[in-house]
PDB file of C-alpha atoms and ligand atoms in Angstrom:
ATOM      1  CA  UNK A   1     -18.465  14.551 -10.899  1.00  0.00           C
ATOM      2  CA  UNK A   2     -17.191  10.635 -11.468  1.00  0.00           C
ATOM      3  CA  UNK A   3     -18.612   7.298  -9.016  1.00  0.00           C
ATOM      4  CA  UNK A   4     -16.838   4.572  -9.778  1.00  0.00           C
ATOM      5  CA  UNK A   5     -16.792   0.896  -8.076  1.00  0.00           C
ATOM      6  CA  UNK A   6     -13.927   0.444  -6.224  1.00  0.00           C
ATOM      7  CA  UNK A   7     -12.778  -2.995  -5.021  1.00  0.00           C
ATOM      8  CA  UNK A   8     -10.020  -4.117  -2.706  1.00  0.00           C
ATOM      9  CA  UNK A   9      -8.880  -7.623  -3.472  1.00  0.00           C
ATOM     10  CA  UNK A  10      -7.343  -9.057  -0.379  1.00  0.00           C
ATOM     11  CA  UNK A  11      -5.006 -11.647  -0.687  1.00  0.00           C
ATOM     12  CA  UNK A  12      -4.408 -14.659   1.547  1.00  0.00           C
ATOM     13  CA  UNK A  13      -1.327 -16.529   2.328  1.00  0.00           C
ATOM     14  CA  UNK A  14       1.390 -16.725  -0.252  1.00  0.00           C
ATOM     15  CA  UNK A  15       4.245 -19.309   0.755  1.00  0.00           C
ATOM     16  CA  UNK A  16       7.749 -19.197  -0.278  1.00  0.00           C
ATOM     17  CA  UNK A  17       7.189 -22.096  -2.630  1.00  0.00           C
ATOM     18  CA  UNK A  18       4.213 -20.137  -4.485  1.00  0.00           C
ATOM     19  CA  UNK A  19       4.979 -19.035  -7.965  1.00  0.00           C
ATOM     20  CA  UNK A  20       4.025 -16.369  -9.206  1.00  0.00           C
ATOM     21  CA  UNK A  21       2.131 -17.549 -11.902  1.00  0.00           C
ATOM     22  CA  UNK A  22      -0.178 -19.377  -9.311  1.00  0.00           C
ATOM     23  CA  UNK A  23      -0.394 -15.738  -7.404  1.00  0.00           C
ATOM     24  CA  UNK A  24      -1.374 -14.272 -10.813  1.00  0.00           C
ATOM     25  CA  UNK A  25      -4.287 -17.091 -11.110  1.00  0.00           C
ATOM     26  CA  UNK A  26      -5.595 -16.244  -7.727  1.00  0.00           C
ATOM     27  CA  UNK A  27      -5.272 -12.461  -8.503  1.00  0.00           C
ATOM     28  CA  UNK A  28      -7.205 -12.893 -11.691  1.00  0.00           C
ATOM     29  CA  UNK A  29      -9.996 -14.809 -10.078  1.00  0.00           C
ATOM     30  CA  UNK A  30     -10.288 -11.849  -7.536  1.00  0.00           C
ATOM     31  CA  UNK A  31     -10.417  -9.738 -11.044  1.00  0.00           C
ATOM     32  CA  UNK A  32     -13.293 -11.980 -12.171  1.00  0.00           C
ATOM     33  CA  UNK A  33     -15.605 -11.492  -9.241  1.00  0.00           C
ATOM     34  CA  UNK A  34     -14.896  -7.645  -9.292  1.00  0.00           C
ATOM     35  CA  UNK A  35     -16.129  -7.817 -12.752  1.00  0.00           C
ATOM     36  CA  UNK A  36     -19.130  -9.345 -11.849  1.00  0.00           C
ATOM     37  CA  UNK A  37     -20.221  -6.885  -9.097  1.00  0.00           C
ATOM     38  CA  UNK A  38     -19.464  -3.645 -11.710  1.00  0.00           C
ATOM     39  CA  UNK A  39     -15.712  -2.978  -9.678  1.00  0.00           C
ATOM     40  CA  UNK A  40     -14.111  -0.460 -12.133  1.00  0.00           C
ATOM     41  CA  UNK A  41     -10.982  -0.611 -10.443  1.00  0.00           C
ATOM     42  CA  UNK A  42      -9.014  -3.305  -8.356  1.00  0.00           C
ATOM     43  CA  UNK A  43      -6.741  -2.779  -5.404  1.00  0.00           C
ATOM     44  CA  UNK A  44      -4.160  -5.044  -4.969  1.00  0.00           C
ATOM     45  CA  UNK A  45      -2.054  -5.266  -1.394  1.00  0.00           C
ATOM     46  CA  UNK A  46       1.853  -4.815  -1.254  1.00  0.00           C
ATOM     47  CA  UNK A  47       4.383  -7.587  -2.560  1.00  0.00           C
ATOM     48  CA  UNK A  48       1.306  -8.795  -4.305  1.00  0.00           C
ATOM     49  CA  UNK A  49       3.637 -11.426  -6.238  1.00  0.00           C
ATOM     50  CA  UNK A  50       5.232 -13.157  -3.823  1.00  0.00           C
ATOM     51  CA  UNK A  51       5.611 -14.109  -0.078  1.00  0.00           C
ATOM     52  CA  UNK A  52       6.660 -11.119   2.461  1.00  0.00           C
ATOM     53  CA  UNK A  53      10.094 -11.858   1.962  1.00  0.00           C
ATOM     54  CA  UNK A  54      11.691  -9.633   4.302  1.00  0.00           C
ATOM     55  CA  UNK A  55      11.260 -11.823   7.005  1.00  0.00           C
ATOM     56  CA  UNK A  56      13.817 -14.043   5.405  1.00  0.00           C
ATOM     57  CA  UNK A  57      17.712 -13.072   6.174  1.00  0.00           C
ATOM     58  CA  UNK A  58      19.957 -13.478   3.257  1.00  0.00           C
ATOM     59  CA  UNK A  59      23.180 -12.785   2.130  1.00  0.00           C
ATOM     60  CA  UNK A  60      22.988 -14.149  -1.348  1.00  0.00           C
ATOM     61  CA  UNK A  61      22.728 -11.520  -3.879  1.00  0.00           C
ATOM     62  CA  UNK A  62      21.513 -14.289  -6.575  1.00  0.00           C
ATOM     63  CA  UNK A  63      18.811 -15.294  -3.635  1.00  0.00           C
ATOM     64  CA  UNK A  64      17.696 -12.044  -3.186  1.00  0.00           C
ATOM     65  CA  UNK A  65      17.459 -10.697  -6.799  1.00  0.00           C
ATOM     66  CA  UNK A  66      14.775 -13.828  -6.993  1.00  0.00           C
ATOM     67  CA  UNK A  67      12.361 -11.796  -5.363  1.00  0.00           C
ATOM     68  CA  UNK A  68      12.690  -8.896  -7.556  1.00  0.00           C
ATOM     69  CA  UNK A  69      10.826  -7.964 -10.805  1.00  0.00           C
ATOM     70  CA  UNK A  70      13.108  -6.193 -13.590  1.00  0.00           C
ATOM     71  CA  UNK A  71      10.292  -5.255 -16.099  1.00  0.00           C
ATOM     72  CA  UNK A  72       6.819  -4.517 -15.380  1.00  0.00           C
ATOM     73  CA  UNK A  73       4.671  -6.386 -17.056  1.00  0.00           C
ATOM     74  CA  UNK A  74       6.386  -9.791 -17.085  1.00  0.00           C
ATOM     75  CA  UNK A  75       5.642 -12.860 -18.302  1.00  0.00           C
ATOM     76  CA  UNK A  76       4.175 -14.065 -14.934  1.00  0.00           C
ATOM     77  CA  UNK A  77       2.200 -10.773 -14.753  1.00  0.00           C
ATOM     78  CA  UNK A  78       0.931 -10.238 -18.338  1.00  0.00           C
ATOM     79  CA  UNK A  79      -1.959 -12.486 -17.882  1.00  0.00           C
ATOM     80  CA  UNK A  80      -3.648 -10.264 -15.149  1.00  0.00           C
ATOM     81  CA  UNK A  81      -2.556  -6.862 -17.393  1.00  0.00           C
ATOM     82  CA  UNK A  82      -4.346  -9.053 -20.380  1.00  0.00           C
ATOM     83  CA  UNK A  83      -7.758 -10.072 -18.135  1.00  0.00           C
ATOM     84  CA  UNK A  84      -7.656  -6.468 -16.940  1.00  0.00           C
ATOM     85  CA  UNK A  85      -8.098  -4.558 -20.442  1.00  0.00           C
ATOM     86  CA  UNK A  86     -10.446  -7.292 -21.602  1.00  0.00           C
ATOM     87  CA  UNK A  87     -12.641  -6.454 -18.259  1.00  0.00           C
ATOM     88  CA  UNK A  88     -12.056  -2.853 -18.615  1.00  0.00           C
ATOM     89  CA  UNK A  89     -10.775  -2.494 -15.119  1.00  0.00           C
ATOM     90  CA  UNK A  90      -8.077  -0.425 -13.709  1.00  0.00           C
ATOM     91  CA  UNK A  91      -5.786  -2.310 -11.389  1.00  0.00           C
ATOM     92  CA  UNK A  92      -2.983  -1.731  -8.713  1.00  0.00           C
ATOM     93  CA  UNK A  93      -0.524  -3.605  -7.236  1.00  0.00           C
ATOM     94  CA  UNK A  94       2.769  -3.412  -5.196  1.00  0.00           C
ATOM     95  CA  UNK A  95       6.080  -5.833  -6.165  1.00  0.00           C
ATOM     96  CA  UNK A  96       9.660  -5.631  -5.893  1.00  0.00           C
ATOM     97  CA  UNK A  97      11.128  -3.576  -8.449  1.00  0.00           C
ATOM     98  CA  UNK A  98      15.129  -4.074  -9.441  1.00  0.00           C
ATOM     99  CA  UNK A  99      15.958  -0.992 -11.854  1.00  0.00           C
ATOM    100  CA  UNK A 100      18.070  -1.550 -14.900  1.00  0.00           C
ATOM    101  CA  UNK A 101      20.941   0.694 -12.821  1.00  0.00           C
ATOM    102  CA  UNK A 102      20.538  -1.886 -10.144  1.00  0.00           C
ATOM    103  CA  UNK A 103      18.457  -0.132  -7.291  1.00  0.00           C
ATOM    104  CA  UNK A 104      15.901  -2.063  -5.362  1.00  0.00           C
ATOM    105  CA  UNK A 105      12.428  -0.734  -4.377  1.00  0.00           C
ATOM    106  CA  UNK A 106       9.096  -1.797  -2.783  1.00  0.00           C
ATOM    107  CA  UNK A 107       7.002  -0.661  -5.372  1.00  0.00           C
ATOM    108  CA  UNK A 108       3.381  -0.069  -6.621  1.00  0.00           C
ATOM    109  CA  UNK A 109       2.165   0.766 -10.107  1.00  0.00           C
ATOM    110  CA  UNK A 110      -1.677   1.782 -11.073  1.00  0.00           C
ATOM    111  CA  UNK A 111      -2.970   1.391 -14.558  1.00  0.00           C
ATOM    112  CA  UNK A 112      -5.786   2.700 -16.586  1.00  0.00           C
ATOM    113  CA  UNK A 113      -8.863   0.719 -17.799  1.00  0.00           C
ATOM    114  CA  UNK A 114      -6.579  -0.465 -20.988  1.00  0.00           C
ATOM    115  CA  UNK A 115      -3.705  -1.716 -18.810  1.00  0.00           C
ATOM    116  CA  UNK A 116      -1.288   1.269 -19.244  1.00  0.00           C
ATOM    117  CA  UNK A 117       0.711   1.793 -16.757  1.00  0.00           C
ATOM    118  CA  UNK A 118      -0.113   5.611 -15.305  1.00  0.00           C
ATOM    119  CA  UNK A 119       1.891   5.553 -12.102  1.00  0.00           C
ATOM    120  CA  UNK A 120       4.463   4.254 -10.331  1.00  0.00           C
ATOM    121  CA  UNK A 121       5.231   4.873  -6.302  1.00  0.00           C
ATOM    122  CA  UNK A 122       8.279   3.691  -4.395  1.00  0.00           C
ATOM    123  CA  UNK A 123       8.050   3.305  -0.555  1.00  0.00           C
ATOM    124  CA  UNK A 124       9.402   5.966   1.549  1.00  0.00           C
ATOM    125  CA  UNK A 125       8.694   4.923   4.931  1.00  0.00           C
ATOM    126  CA  UNK A 126      10.804   1.347   5.580  1.00  0.00           C
ATOM    127  CA  UNK A 127      10.135  -0.534   8.758  1.00  0.00           C
ATOM    128  CA  UNK A 128      12.423  -2.776  10.282  1.00  0.00           C
ATOM    129  CA  UNK A 129      16.060  -3.449  10.175  1.00  0.00           C
ATOM    130  CA  UNK A 130      19.201  -4.024   7.908  1.00  0.00           C
ATOM    131  CA  UNK A 131      20.671  -6.591  10.060  1.00  0.00           C
ATOM    132  CA  UNK A 132      19.910  -9.900  11.718  1.00  0.00           C
ATOM    133  CA  UNK A 133      18.164  -8.871  15.067  1.00  0.00           C
ATOM    134  CA  UNK A 134      18.444 -11.687  17.456  1.00  0.00           C
ATOM    135  CA  UNK A 135      16.238  -9.507  19.874  1.00  0.00           C
ATOM    136  CA  UNK A 136      12.932  -9.860  17.459  1.00  0.00           C
ATOM    137  CA  UNK A 137      10.801 -13.260  17.720  1.00  0.00           C
ATOM    138  CA  UNK A 138      11.144 -12.868  13.572  1.00  0.00           C
ATOM    139  CA  UNK A 139      13.156 -10.692  11.361  1.00  0.00           C
ATOM    140  CA  UNK A 140      11.092  -7.289   9.690  1.00  0.00           C
ATOM    141  CA  UNK A 141      14.548  -6.867   7.144  1.00  0.00           C
ATOM    142  CA  UNK A 142      12.911  -4.072   4.413  1.00  0.00           C
ATOM    143  CA  UNK A 143      15.994  -1.880   5.627  1.00  0.00           C
ATOM    144  CA  UNK A 144      18.257  -4.476   4.144  1.00  0.00           C
ATOM    145  CA  UNK A 145      16.675  -5.143   0.795  1.00  0.00           C
ATOM    146  CA  UNK A 146      14.869  -1.612  -0.305  1.00  0.00           C
ATOM    147  CA  UNK A 147      16.100   1.609  -1.205  1.00  0.00           C
ATOM    148  CA  UNK A 148      13.734   4.363   0.717  1.00  0.00           C
ATOM    149  CA  UNK A 149      11.534   5.735  -2.760  1.00  0.00           C
ATOM    150  CA  UNK A 150      13.056   8.430  -4.781  1.00  0.00           C
ATOM    151  CA  UNK A 151       9.958   9.103  -6.145  1.00  0.00           C
ATOM    152  CA  UNK A 152       7.878  11.673  -3.639  1.00  0.00           C
ATOM    153  CA  UNK A 153       4.431  11.314  -3.211  1.00  0.00           C
ATOM    154  CA  UNK A 154       2.556  11.706  -6.303  1.00  0.00           C
ATOM    155  CA  UNK A 155      -0.830  11.956  -7.946  1.00  0.00           C
ATOM    156  CA  UNK A 156      -2.487  10.960 -11.097  1.00  0.00           C
ATOM    157  CA  UNK A 157      -5.911  12.141 -12.747  1.00  0.00           C
ATOM    158  CA  UNK A 158      -6.838   8.304 -13.752  1.00  0.00           C
ATOM    159  CA  UNK A 159     -10.384   7.436 -15.187  1.00  0.00           C
ATOM    160  CA  UNK A 160     -11.306  11.138 -13.985  1.00  0.00           C
ATOM    161  CA  UNK A 161     -10.269  10.985 -10.475  1.00  0.00           C
ATOM    162  CA  UNK A 162      -7.005  12.320  -8.339  1.00  0.00           C
ATOM    163  CA  UNK A 163      -5.497   9.103  -7.548  1.00  0.00           C
ATOM    164  CA  UNK A 164      -2.202   8.656  -5.369  1.00  0.00           C
ATOM    165  CA  UNK A 165      -0.573   5.681  -4.016  1.00  0.00           C
ATOM    166  CA  UNK A 166       0.884   4.632  -0.672  1.00  0.00           C
ATOM    167  CA  UNK A 167       2.460   1.255   0.755  1.00  0.00           C
ATOM    168  CA  UNK A 168       2.278  -0.340   4.291  1.00  0.00           C
ATOM    169  CA  UNK A 169       4.025   1.680   6.850  1.00  0.00           C
ATOM    170  CA  UNK A 170       3.309   4.795   4.766  1.00  0.00           C
ATOM    171  CA  UNK A 171      -0.311   4.890   6.364  1.00  0.00           C
ATOM    172  CA  UNK A 172       0.564   5.243   9.601  1.00  0.00           C
ATOM    173  CA  UNK A 173       2.722   8.607   8.819  1.00  0.00           C
ATOM    174  CA  UNK A 174       0.410  11.804   8.345  1.00  0.00           C
ATOM    175  CA  UNK A 175       2.572  13.406   6.182  1.00  0.00           C
ATOM    176  CA  UNK A 176       2.263  10.528   3.700  1.00  0.00           C
ATOM    177  CA  UNK A 177      -1.431  11.633   3.404  1.00  0.00           C
ATOM    178  CA  UNK A 178      -0.911  15.273   3.565  1.00  0.00           C
ATOM    179  CA  UNK A 179       1.469  15.416   0.466  1.00  0.00           C
ATOM    180  CA  UNK A 180      -0.979  13.747  -1.710  1.00  0.00           C
ATOM    181  CA  UNK A 181      -4.043  16.139   0.003  1.00  0.00           C
ATOM    182  CA  UNK A 182      -1.912  18.805  -0.826  1.00  0.00           C
ATOM    183  CA  UNK A 183      -2.432  17.866  -4.582  1.00  0.00           C
ATOM    184  CA  UNK A 184      -6.132  17.438  -4.285  1.00  0.00           C
ATOM    185  CA  UNK A 185      -5.842  13.543  -4.194  1.00  0.00           C
ATOM    186  CA  UNK A 186      -9.385  11.864  -3.958  1.00  0.00           C
ATOM    187  CA  UNK A 187      -8.314   8.215  -3.618  1.00  0.00           C
ATOM    188  CA  UNK A 188      -5.272   6.428  -1.798  1.00  0.00           C
ATOM    189  CA  UNK A 189      -4.701   2.941  -2.662  1.00  0.00           C
ATOM    190  CA  UNK A 190      -3.154   1.335   0.089  1.00  0.00           C
ATOM    191  CA  UNK A 191      -1.504  -2.284   0.160  1.00  0.00           C
ATOM    192  CA  UNK A 192      -0.167  -3.814   3.376  1.00  0.00           C
ATOM    193  CA  UNK A 193       1.503  -6.762   4.604  1.00  0.00           C
ATOM    194  CA  UNK A 194       1.160  -6.577   8.768  1.00  0.00           C
ATOM    195  CA  UNK A 195       2.384  -9.098  10.651  1.00  0.00           C
ATOM    196  CA  UNK A 196      -0.387 -10.191  13.586  1.00  0.00           C
ATOM    197  CA  UNK A 197       2.328 -10.044  16.265  1.00  0.00           C
ATOM    198  CA  UNK A 198       4.487  -7.409  16.881  1.00  0.00           C
ATOM    199  CA  UNK A 199       8.108  -8.716  16.862  1.00  0.00           C
ATOM    200  CA  UNK A 200       9.340  -6.717  19.914  1.00  0.00           C
ATOM    201  CA  UNK A 201       6.160  -6.954  21.847  1.00  0.00           C
ATOM    202  CA  UNK A 202       4.665 -10.446  21.607  1.00  0.00           C
ATOM    203  CA  UNK A 203       1.743  -9.647  23.909  1.00  0.00           C
ATOM    204  CA  UNK A 204       0.725  -6.556  21.863  1.00  0.00           C
ATOM    205  CA  UNK A 205      -2.267  -8.682  20.679  1.00  0.00           C
ATOM    206  CA  UNK A 206      -4.073  -8.326  17.196  1.00  0.00           C
ATOM    207  CA  UNK A 207      -6.890  -5.999  18.259  1.00  0.00           C
ATOM    208  CA  UNK A 208      -4.483  -3.610  19.132  1.00  0.00           C
ATOM    209  CA  UNK A 209      -2.735  -4.067  15.792  1.00  0.00           C
ATOM    210  CA  UNK A 210      -6.050  -3.844  13.635  1.00  0.00           C
ATOM    211  CA  UNK A 211      -7.534  -0.742  15.432  1.00  0.00           C
ATOM    212  CA  UNK A 212      -3.836   1.106  14.776  1.00  0.00           C
ATOM    213  CA  UNK A 213      -4.395   0.226  11.004  1.00  0.00           C
ATOM    214  CA  UNK A 214      -7.861   1.218  10.817  1.00  0.00           C
ATOM    215  CA  UNK A 215      -7.126   4.604  12.816  1.00  0.00           C
ATOM    216  CA  UNK A 216      -4.549   5.517   9.849  1.00  0.00           C
ATOM    217  CA  UNK A 217      -6.202   4.857   6.941  1.00  0.00           C
ATOM    218  CA  UNK A 218      -9.507   6.620   8.246  1.00  0.00           C
ATOM    219  CA  UNK A 219      -7.590   9.375  10.230  1.00  0.00           C
ATOM    220  CA  UNK A 220      -5.781   9.936   6.483  1.00  0.00           C
ATOM    221  CA  UNK A 221      -9.118  10.124   4.585  1.00  0.00           C
ATOM    222  CA  UNK A 222     -10.774  12.338   6.916  1.00  0.00           C
ATOM    223  CA  UNK A 223      -8.202  15.066   7.036  1.00  0.00           C
ATOM    224  CA  UNK A 224      -7.483  15.449   3.782  1.00  0.00           C
ATOM    225  CA  UNK A 225     -11.369  14.716   2.452  1.00  0.00           C
ATOM    226  CA  UNK A 226     -10.348  11.465   0.418  1.00  0.00           C
ATOM    227  CA  UNK A 227     -11.166   7.865  -0.137  1.00  0.00           C
ATOM    228  CA  UNK A 228      -9.006   5.660   0.893  1.00  0.00           C
ATOM    229  CA  UNK A 229      -8.515   1.776   0.146  1.00  0.00           C
ATOM    230  CA  UNK A 230      -6.247  -0.408   2.407  1.00  0.00           C
ATOM    231  CA  UNK A 231      -5.755  -3.862   1.347  1.00  0.00           C
ATOM    232  CA  UNK A 232      -3.898  -6.357   3.133  1.00  0.00           C
ATOM    233  CA  UNK A 233      -1.838  -9.824   2.410  1.00  0.00           C
ATOM    234  CA  UNK A 234      -3.214 -12.131   5.169  1.00  0.00           C
ATOM    235  CA  UNK A 235      -2.767 -15.197   6.722  1.00  0.00           C
ATOM    236  CA  UNK A 236      -0.280 -17.614   7.557  1.00  0.00           C
ATOM    237  CA  UNK A 237       2.863 -17.574   5.129  1.00  0.00           C
ATOM    238  CA  UNK A 238       5.096 -20.519   6.316  1.00  0.00           C
ATOM    239  CA  UNK A 239       4.180 -20.326   9.594  1.00  0.00           C
ATOM    240  CA  UNK A 240       4.398 -16.199  10.225  1.00  0.00           C
ATOM    241  CA  UNK A 241       0.682 -14.821  10.560  1.00  0.00           C
ATOM    242  CA  UNK A 242      -0.130 -11.456   8.778  1.00  0.00           C
ATOM    243  CA  UNK A 243      -3.228  -9.590   9.494  1.00  0.00           C
ATOM    244  CA  UNK A 244      -6.366  -8.938   7.331  1.00  0.00           C
ATOM    245  CA  UNK A 245      -8.593  -5.942   8.379  1.00  0.00           C
ATOM    246  CA  UNK A 246      -8.719  -4.219   4.264  1.00  0.00           C
ATOM    247  CA  UNK A 247     -10.712  -1.820   4.564  1.00  0.00           C
ATOM    248  CA  UNK A 248     -12.479   1.016   2.045  1.00  0.00           C
ATOM    249  CA  UNK A 249     -12.807   4.580   3.319  1.00  0.00           C
ATOM    250  CA  UNK A 250     -15.168   7.466   2.591  1.00  0.00           C
ATOM    251  CA  UNK A 251     -14.106  11.165   2.769  1.00  0.00           C
ATOM    252  CA  UNK A 252     -15.867  11.414   6.546  1.00  0.00           C
ATOM    253  CA  UNK A 253     -13.708   8.556   7.143  1.00  0.00           C
ATOM    254  CA  UNK A 254     -16.215   6.196   7.704  1.00  0.00           C
ATOM    255  CA  UNK A 255     -15.698   2.456   6.542  1.00  0.00           C
ATOM    256  CA  UNK A 256     -18.022   1.340   3.833  1.00  0.00           C
ATOM    257  CA  UNK A 257     -16.723  -1.943   3.361  1.00  0.00           C
ATOM    258  CA  UNK A 258     -14.358  -4.551   5.414  1.00  0.00           C
ATOM    259  CA  UNK A 259     -12.528  -8.064   4.734  1.00  0.00           C
ATOM    260  CA  UNK A 260     -13.947 -10.247   7.206  1.00  0.00           C
ATOM    261  CA  UNK A 261     -11.312 -13.211   6.613  1.00  0.00           C
ATOM    262  CA  UNK A 262      -7.709 -13.806   6.384  1.00  0.00           C
ATOM    263  CA  UNK A 263      -7.938 -15.324   2.928  1.00  0.00           C
ATOM    264  CA  UNK A 264      -8.420 -14.055  -1.051  1.00  0.00           C
ATOM    265  CA  UNK A 265     -11.608 -11.814  -0.288  1.00  0.00           C
ATOM    266  CA  UNK A 266     -13.024  -9.199  -2.585  1.00  0.00           C
ATOM    267  CA  UNK A 267     -14.723  -6.128  -0.816  1.00  0.00           C
ATOM    268  CA  UNK A 268     -16.244  -3.440  -2.931  1.00  0.00           C
ATOM    269  CA  UNK A 269     -18.194   0.143  -2.518  1.00  0.00           C
ATOM    270  CA  UNK A 270     -19.367   2.463  -4.759  1.00  0.00           C
ATOM    271  CA  UNK A 271     -17.601   5.776  -4.874  1.00  0.00           C
ATOM    272  CA  UNK A 272     -19.011   9.239  -5.646  1.00  0.00           C
ATOM    273  CA  UNK A 273     -15.891  11.528  -5.657  1.00  0.00           C
ATOM    274  CA  UNK A 274     -18.435  14.636  -5.382  1.00  0.00           C
ATOM    275  CA  UNK A 275     -18.048  13.523  -1.667  1.00  0.00           C
ATOM    276  CA  UNK A 276     -14.451  14.861  -1.481  1.00  0.00           C
ATOM    277  CA  UNK A 277     -15.777  18.370  -2.167  1.00  0.00           C
ATOM    278  CA  UNK A 278     -17.114  19.102   1.108  1.00  0.00           C
ATOM    279  CA  UNK A 279     -14.308  18.568   3.529  1.00  0.00           C
ATOM    280  CA  UNK A 280     -11.837  20.017   1.153  1.00  0.00           C
ATOM    281  CA  UNK A 281     -14.274  23.436   0.508  1.00  0.00           C
ATOM    282  CA  UNK A 282     -14.684  23.850   4.352  1.00  0.00           C
ATOM    283  CA  UNK A 283     -12.538  22.060   7.110  1.00  0.00           C
ATOM    284  CA  UNK A 284      -9.712  21.229   5.244  1.00  0.00           C
ATOM    285  CA  UNK A 285      -9.549  24.005   2.807  1.00  0.00           C
ATOM    286  CA  UNK A 286      -6.286  24.373   2.944  1.00  0.00           C
ATOM    287  CA  UNK A 287      -5.789  27.598   1.537  1.00  0.00           C
ATOM    288  CA  UNK A 288      -7.646  29.555   3.996  1.00  0.00           C
ATOM    289  CA  UNK A 289      -6.945  27.123   7.252  1.00  0.00           C
ATOM    290  CA  UNK A 290      -3.361  25.897   6.914  1.00  0.00           C
ATOM    291  CA  UNK A 291      -0.540  27.574   9.379  1.00  0.00           C
ATOM    292  CA  UNK A 292       2.667  27.150   7.169  1.00  0.00           C
ATOM    293  CA  UNK A 293       4.818  29.527   8.564  1.00  0.00           C
ATOM    294  CA  UNK A 294       4.626  27.214  11.936  1.00  0.00           C
ATOM    295  CA  UNK A 295       5.343  23.952  10.517  1.00  0.00           C
ATOM    296  CA  UNK A 296       8.916  24.347   9.611  1.00  0.00           C
ATOM    297  CA  UNK A 297       9.973  21.675  11.936  1.00  0.00           C
ATOM    298  CA  UNK A 298       8.043  19.230   9.740  1.00  0.00           C
ATOM    299  CA  UNK A 299      10.483  19.731   6.835  1.00  0.00           C
ATOM    300  CA  UNK A 300      13.364  20.925   8.797  1.00  0.00           C
ATOM    301  CA  UNK A 301      13.846  18.009  11.548  1.00  0.00           C
ATOM    302  CA  UNK A 302      13.527  14.523  11.475  1.00  0.00           C
ATOM    303  CA  UNK A 303      14.029  13.066  15.331  1.00  0.00           C
ATOM    304  CA  UNK A 304      11.996  14.351  18.268  1.00  0.00           C
ATOM    305  CA  UNK A 305      13.987  17.221  20.393  1.00  0.00           C
ATOM    306  CA  UNK A 306      13.543  17.749  23.856  1.00  0.00           C
ATOM    307  CA  UNK A 307      14.673  20.770  25.202  1.00  0.00           C
ATOM    308  CA  UNK A 308      12.369  21.548  28.419  1.00  0.00           C
TER     309      UNK A 308
HETATM  310  N1  LIG B   1       4.999  -3.956   5.367  1.00  0.00           N
HETATM  311  C1  LIG B   1       5.083  -3.180   6.800  1.00  0.00           C
HETATM  312  O1  LIG B   1       5.301  -1.903   6.159  1.00  0.00           O
HETATM  313  N2  LIG B   1       4.706  -3.729   7.901  1.00  0.00           N
HETATM  314  C2  LIG B   1       5.099  -2.608   9.171  1.00  0.00           C
HETATM  315  C3  LIG B   1       4.713  -3.458  10.115  1.00  0.00           C
HETATM  316  C4  LIG B   1       6.106  -3.927  10.364  1.00  0.00           C
HETATM  317  C5  LIG B   1       4.503  -3.044  11.054  1.00  0.00           C
HETATM  318  C6  LIG B   1       3.414  -1.977   8.949  1.00  0.00           C
HETATM  319  O2  LIG B   1       3.761  -0.796   9.743  1.00  0.00           O
HETATM  320  O3  LIG B   1       2.114  -2.443   8.792  1.00  0.00           O
END
């Protein structure tokens, strides 16, 4: 069975004015640190190459397109791919994708240790709203700039491990993890940008927001007997705080490593994928214990219907 050292490369704030090239330099510095610590895979956050631009309301299409990548790798990210190949480290990171036929997605890719892209995921659960909302303390316009992902929740056997990806808000939905659990997932990589403040409940408090993130990642890991890596983009971006709290979780739901700052910070843990077996063969042996005849509502009904 495979043992890998998995690193989470939390990124601190990226300002609107920061270039992709400057961010890639920071990502490469974290990659170098990961290499010195023996990492085999490095997980970067959602929309890793730019500031979290969906907080800004834009109408001009050229202004919007500035934040999107039309190819991957491209000139800004090629040094990251080259460096990862030289160090023999697989990577996964998120970026805004514009397809050749004009579709817009919040995307992440995963490579093998030769920098070949082996998997792509497009974010399915898009939070927020599509028009300027005067009721919010700040905007979260993912529904304006992205379409829901069209690729589903897939997994890939990468470097001997069954790997899947999800992005930020996806981690709060058990369906995300279960769709990959049903394909035998052993490692779920999830990048996120989570504001430290709730735009619709300003007194919520950071502790509660960190707790909900951890709770979701730990539950997803335990209930599907898989490792989960959740990696933040954190820090204050042009006056807007994003929380940290990056963690690596084992298949029992225990936290193996945790970020302590809201800056560029590497966390790392040794993951023995044989540890996924026990849960998959006992309490979460889906074949023996799931009761799909009672789960019809999950795929036939979207919102709650109260009939009593
Ligand atoms: N980027 C995100 O998906 N952020 C959401 C916020 C808006 C709640 C999240 O679920 O963390």
